[in-house]
Every structure is written in C-alpha cells, then in structure tokens.
Amino acid sequence: MSASGQPGAEEIEEHFLAVLDGRLSRDEVDRWAGEWMAVDDLVWDDLAWWALDRLSGIDLPAGPDGSFLHDEKQIREWLRELRLRRPLR
C-alpha cells in the first residue's frame, strides 16, 4: 500500500490469494476492487488497473446454478499472469 493508502501490486495479489484460499468471499473482493477503481483522483499503473479489473468481476454468476463465470482455474491463471508481469521485488 502506498502512503496514500492506495493498494500496490502486492496487496492486489493478496486479494487473489484470499479468494482462492477462502479468507475473503468473491463478493468482498469484487466490492474492494470496485471501490478502488471508482476513486477518481488516483493514478494506476497498467498492471494494477488490469488486476483490479479482474478482481472487480470475480463474483459474476455463470447462471442460475450458483456457479461463477470465472472458475478457480482462471483466477489462478490471472494470479500467475500478475506475478509474471510484476517487476522483480
């Protein structure tokens, strides 16, 4: 998190992990990402914006059966891509 409180890549990555291991619900993560994306006076790098955009739709339903449009395999792929695209720590 930056001095302004804005989440960085590490905190965003943590939200992917929290969904996958059940610490946060998809709805919680979707709302968290959407709230950050709605703040007009923040400047995001391309990777952070891309990752927040994925998280902001993580709870989309696939149909009436309760399944999600984006399954765990896809979330893991997004996490892998985030890690590959992140600058070295």
Coordinates of N, CA, C and O in Angstrom, one line a residue:
M1 N 0.9 -1.2 0.0 CA 0.0 0.0 0.0 C 0.9 1.2 0.0 O 1.9 1.3 0.7
S2 N 0.5 2.2 -0.8 CA 1.3 3.5 -0.9 C 1.0 4.4 0.3 O 0.1 4.1 1.1
A3 N 1.7 5.5 0.4 CA 1.5 6.4 1.5 C 0.0 7.0 1.5 O -0.5 7.3 2.5
S4 N -0.6 7.0 0.3 CA -2.0 7.5 0.2 C -3.0 6.4 0.5 O -4.2 6.7 0.6
G5 N -2.5 5.2 0.8 CA -3.4 4.1 1.2 C -3.8 3.3 -0.1 O -4.5 2.3 0.1
Q6 N -3.4 3.8 -1.2 CA -3.7 3.1 -2.5 C -3.0 1.7 -2.5 O -1.8 1.7 -2.3
P7 N -3.7 0.6 -2.8 CA -3.0 -0.7 -2.8 C -2.0 -0.8 -4.0 O -2.3 -0.3 -5.1
G8 N -1.0 -1.4 -3.7 CA 0.0 -1.8 -4.8 C -0.2 -3.2 -5.2 O -1.1 -3.9 -4.8
A9 N 0.7 -3.6 -6.1 CA 0.6 -5.0 -6.7 C 0.6 -6.1 -5.6 O -0.1 -7.0 -5.8
E10 N 1.4 -5.9 -4.6 CA 1.5 -6.9 -3.6 C 0.1 -7.1 -2.8 O -0.3 -8.2 -2.6
E11 N -0.5 -6.0 -2.5 CA -1.8 -6.1 -1.8 C -2.9 -6.6 -2.8 O -3.8 -7.4 -2.4
I12 N -2.8 -6.2 -4.0 CA -3.8 -6.7 -5.0 C -3.6 -8.2 -5.2 O -4.6 -9.0 -5.2
E13 N -2.3 -8.7 -5.2 CA -2.1 -10.1 -5.3 C -2.6 -10.8 -4.1 O -3.2 -11.9 -4.2
E14 N -2.5 -10.2 -3.0 CA -3.0 -10.9 -1.7 C -4.6 -11.1 -1.8 O -5.1 -12.1 -1.3
H15 N -5.3 -10.2 -2.5 CA -6.7 -10.4 -2.7 C -7.0 -11.6 -3.6 O -8.0 -12.3 -3.4
F16 N -6.2 -11.8 -4.6 CA -6.4 -13.0 -5.4 C -6.2 -14.3 -4.5 O -7.0 -15.2 -4.6
L17 N -5.2 -14.3 -3.7 CA -4.9 -15.4 -2.9 C -6.0 -15.6 -1.8 O -6.4 -16.7 -1.5
A18 N -6.5 -14.5 -1.3 CA -7.6 -14.6 -0.3 C -8.9 -15.2 -0.8 O -9.5 -16.0 -0.1
V19 N -9.2 -15.0 -2.1 CA -10.3 -15.6 -2.7 C -10.0 -17.1 -2.9 O -10.9 -18.0 -2.5
L20 N -8.9 -17.4 -3.4 CA -8.5 -18.8 -3.6 C -8.5 -19.7 -2.4 O -8.8 -20.9 -2.4
D21 N -8.0 -19.1 -1.3 CA -7.9 -19.9 0.0 C -9.1 -19.7 0.9 O -9.1 -20.2 2.0
G22 N -10.1 -18.9 0.5 CA -11.3 -18.8 1.2 C -11.3 -17.8 2.4 O -12.3 -17.7 3.1
R23 N -10.3 -17.0 2.5 CA -10.3 -16.0 3.5 C -11.2 -14.8 3.3 O -11.7 -14.2 4.2
L24 N -11.4 -14.5 2.0 CA -12.4 -13.5 1.6 C -13.3 -14.1 0.5 O -12.9 -14.9 -0.3
S25 N -14.6 -13.6 0.6 CA -15.5 -14.1 -0.4 C -15.3 -13.4 -1.8 O -14.7 -12.3 -1.8
R26 N -15.8 -13.9 -2.8 CA -15.7 -13.2 -4.1 C -16.4 -11.9 -4.1 O -15.9 -10.9 -4.6
D27 N -17.5 -11.8 -3.4 CA -18.3 -10.6 -3.3 C -17.4 -9.5 -2.5 O -17.4 -8.4 -3.0
E28 N -16.8 -9.9 -1.5 CA -15.9 -9.0 -0.7 C -14.8 -8.4 -1.6 O -14.6 -7.2 -1.6
V29 N -14.2 -9.3 -2.3 CA -13.1 -8.8 -3.2 C -13.6 -8.0 -4.4 O -12.9 -7.0 -4.7
D30 N -14.7 -8.4 -4.9 CA -15.3 -7.6 -6.0 C -15.6 -6.2 -5.5 O -15.2 -5.2 -6.2
R31 N -16.2 -6.0 -4.4 CA -16.5 -4.7 -3.8 C -15.3 -3.9 -3.5 O -15.2 -2.7 -3.8
W32 N -14.2 -4.6 -2.9 CA -13.0 -3.9 -2.6 C -12.4 -3.3 -3.9 O -12.0 -2.1 -3.9
A33 N -12.2 -4.1 -4.9 CA -11.6 -3.7 -6.2 C -12.5 -2.6 -6.8 O -11.9 -1.5 -7.3
G34 N -13.8 -2.7 -6.8 CA -14.6 -1.7 -7.4 C -14.6 -0.4 -6.7 O -14.6 0.7 -7.3
E35 N -14.4 -0.4 -5.4 CA -14.3 0.8 -4.6 C -13.0 1.6 -5.0 O -13.0 2.8 -5.2
W36 N -11.9 0.8 -5.1 CA -10.7 1.5 -5.5 C -10.7 2.0 -6.9 O -10.2 3.1 -7.2
M37 N -11.4 1.3 -7.8 CA -11.4 1.7 -9.2 C -12.3 3.0 -9.4 O -12.2 3.7 -10.3
A38 N -13.2 3.2 -8.4 CA -14.1 4.4 -8.5 C -13.5 5.6 -8.0 O -14.1 6.7 -8.1
V39 N -12.3 5.6 -7.4 CA -11.7 6.8 -6.8 C -11.1 7.5 -8.0 O -10.1 7.0 -8.6
D40 N -11.6 8.7 -8.3 CA -11.2 9.4 -9.5 C -9.8 10.0 -9.4 O -9.2 10.2 -10.5
D41 N -9.3 10.4 -8.3 CA -8.0 11.1 -8.3 C -6.8 10.3 -8.1 O -5.7 10.8 -7.7
L42 N -6.9 9.0 -8.3 CA -5.7 8.1 -8.2 C -5.2 7.8 -9.6 O -5.9 7.7 -10.5
V43 N -3.9 7.5 -9.6 CA -3.2 7.2 -10.9 C -2.8 5.7 -10.7 O -2.1 5.4 -9.7
W44 N -3.2 4.9 -11.6 CA -2.8 3.4 -11.5 C -1.8 3.1 -12.7 O -2.0 3.6 -13.8
D45 N -0.9 2.2 -12.4 CA -0.1 1.7 -13.5 C -1.0 0.6 -14.2 O -2.0 0.2 -13.7
D46 N -0.5 0.3 -15.4 CA -1.3 -0.6 -16.2 C -1.6 -2.0 -15.6 O -2.7 -2.5 -15.6
L47 N -0.6 -2.5 -14.9 CA -0.7 -3.8 -14.3 C -1.7 -3.8 -13.1 O -2.6 -4.7 -13.0
A48 N -1.6 -2.8 -12.3 CA -2.6 -2.7 -11.1 C -4.0 -2.5 -11.6 O -4.9 -3.1 -11.1
W49 N -4.2 -1.7 -12.7 CA -5.5 -1.5 -13.2 C -6.1 -2.8 -13.8 O -7.2 -3.1 -13.6
W50 N -5.2 -3.5 -14.5 CA -5.6 -4.8 -15.1 C -6.1 -5.7 -14.0 O -7.1 -6.4 -14.1
A51 N -5.3 -5.8 -13.0 CA -5.6 -6.8 -11.9 C -6.8 -6.4 -11.1 O -7.7 -7.2 -10.8
L52 N -7.0 -5.1 -10.9 CA -8.2 -4.6 -10.2 C -9.4 -4.9 -11.1 O -10.5 -5.3 -10.6
D53 N -9.3 -4.7 -12.4 CA -10.4 -5.0 -13.3 C -10.8 -6.5 -13.2 O -12.0 -6.8 -13.2
R54 N -9.8 -7.4 -13.1 CA -10.2 -8.8 -13.0 C -10.9 -9.1 -11.7 O -11.9 -9.8 -11.6
L55 N -10.4 -8.5 -10.6 CA -11.0 -8.7 -9.3 C -12.4 -8.1 -9.2 O -13.3 -8.6 -8.5
S56 N -12.6 -7.0 -9.9 CA -13.9 -6.4 -9.9 C -15.0 -7.1 -10.5 O -16.2 -6.9 -10.3
G57 N -14.7 -8.2 -11.3 CA -15.7 -9.0 -11.8 C -15.6 -10.5 -11.4 O -16.2 -11.4 -12.0
I58 N -14.9 -10.7 -10.3 CA -14.6 -12.1 -9.9 C -15.9 -12.8 -9.3 O -15.9 -14.0 -9.3
D59 N -16.9 -12.1 -9.0 CA -18.1 -12.7 -8.5 C -19.3 -12.8 -9.5 O -20.4 -13.1 -9.1
L60 N -19.0 -12.6 -10.8 CA -20.0 -12.7 -11.8 C -20.6 -14.1 -11.9 O -19.8 -15.1 -12.0
P61 N -21.9 -14.2 -11.8 CA -22.5 -15.6 -11.9 C -22.5 -16.1 -13.4 O -22.6 -15.3 -14.3
A62 N -22.4 -17.4 -13.5 CA -22.4 -18.0 -14.8 C -23.9 -18.4 -15.2 O -24.2 -18.6 -16.4
G63 N -24.7 -18.5 -14.2 CA -26.1 -18.9 -14.5 C -26.8 -19.2 -13.2 O -26.3 -18.9 -12.1
P64 N -28.0 -19.7 -13.2 CA -28.8 -19.8 -12.0 C -28.3 -21.0 -11.1 O -28.9 -21.1 -10.0
D65 N -27.4 -21.7 -11.5 CA -26.9 -22.9 -10.7 C -25.9 -22.5 -9.6 O -25.5 -23.3 -8.8
G66 N -25.6 -21.2 -9.5 CA -24.7 -20.7 -8.4 C -23.2 -20.8 -8.8 O -22.4 -20.4 -8.0
S67 N -22.9 -21.2 -10.0 CA -21.5 -21.3 -10.5 C -21.1 -19.9 -10.9 O -21.9 -19.0 -11.1
F68 N -19.8 -19.7 -11.0 CA -19.2 -18.4 -11.3 C -18.7 -18.4 -12.8 O -18.2 -19.4 -13.3
L69 N -18.8 -17.2 -13.4 CA -18.3 -17.1 -14.8 C -16.8 -17.4 -14.8 O -16.3 -18.0 -15.8
H70 N -16.0 -17.0 -13.8 CA -14.6 -17.2 -13.7 C -14.3 -18.2 -12.7 O -14.5 -18.0 -11.5
D71 N -13.9 -19.4 -13.1 CA -13.6 -20.5 -12.1 C -12.2 -20.3 -11.5 O -11.5 -19.4 -11.8
E72 N -11.9 -21.2 -10.5 CA -10.7 -21.1 -9.8 C -9.5 -21.3 -10.7 O -8.4 -20.6 -10.5
K73 N -9.6 -22.1 -11.7 CA -8.5 -22.2 -12.7 C -8.2 -20.9 -13.4 O -7.0 -20.5 -13.5
Q74 N -9.2 -20.2 -13.7 CA -9.0 -18.9 -14.4 C -8.4 -17.9 -13.4 O -7.5 -17.1 -13.7
I75 N -8.9 -17.9 -12.2 CA -8.3 -17.0 -11.1 C -6.8 -17.3 -10.9 O -6.0 -16.4 -10.8
R76 N -6.5 -18.6 -10.9 CA -5.1 -19.0 -10.7 C -4.3 -18.5 -11.9 O -3.1 -18.1 -11.8
E77 N -4.8 -18.5 -13.1 CA -4.1 -18.0 -14.3 C -3.9 -16.5 -14.2 O -2.9 -16.0 -14.6
W78 N -4.9 -15.8 -13.7 CA -4.8 -14.3 -13.5 C -3.7 -14.1 -12.5 O -2.8 -13.2 -12.7
L79 N -3.6 -14.8 -11.5 CA -2.6 -14.6 -10.4 C -1.2 -14.9 -11.0 O -0.3 -14.2 -10.8
R80 N -1.1 -16.0 -11.8 CA 0.2 -16.3 -12.5 C 0.6 -15.2 -13.4 O 1.8 -14.8 -13.4
E81 N -0.3 -14.7 -14.2 CA 0.0 -13.6 -15.1 C 0.4 -12.3 -14.3 O 1.4 -11.6 -14.7
L82 N -0.3 -12.0 -13.2 CA 0.1 -10.9 -12.4 C 1.5 -11.0 -11.9 O 2.4 -10.1 -11.9
R83 N 1.9 -12.2 -11.4 CA 3.2 -12.5 -10.9 C 4.3 -12.4 -12.0 O 5.4 -11.9 -11.7
L84 N 3.9 -12.8 -13.2 CA 4.9 -12.8 -14.3 C 5.1 -11.3 -14.7 O 6.3 -11.0 -15.1
R85 N 4.1 -10.5 -14.7 CA 4.2 -9.2 -15.2 C 4.7 -8.2 -14.1 O 5.1 -7.1 -14.5
R86 N 4.7 -8.6 -12.9 CA 5.2 -7.7 -11.8 C 6.7 -7.5 -11.9 O 7.4 -8.4 -12.2
P87 N 7.2 -6.3 -11.6 CA 8.6 -6.1 -11.6 C 9.2 -6.9 -10.5 O 8.5 -7.2 -9.5
L88 N 10.5 -7.2 -10.6 CA 11.1 -8.0 -9.6 C 11.1 -7.2 -8.2 O 11.3 -6.0 -8.2
R89 N 10.9 -8.0 -7.2 CA 10.8 -7.3 -5.8 C 12.1 -7.2 -5.2 O 13.0 -7.9 -5.3

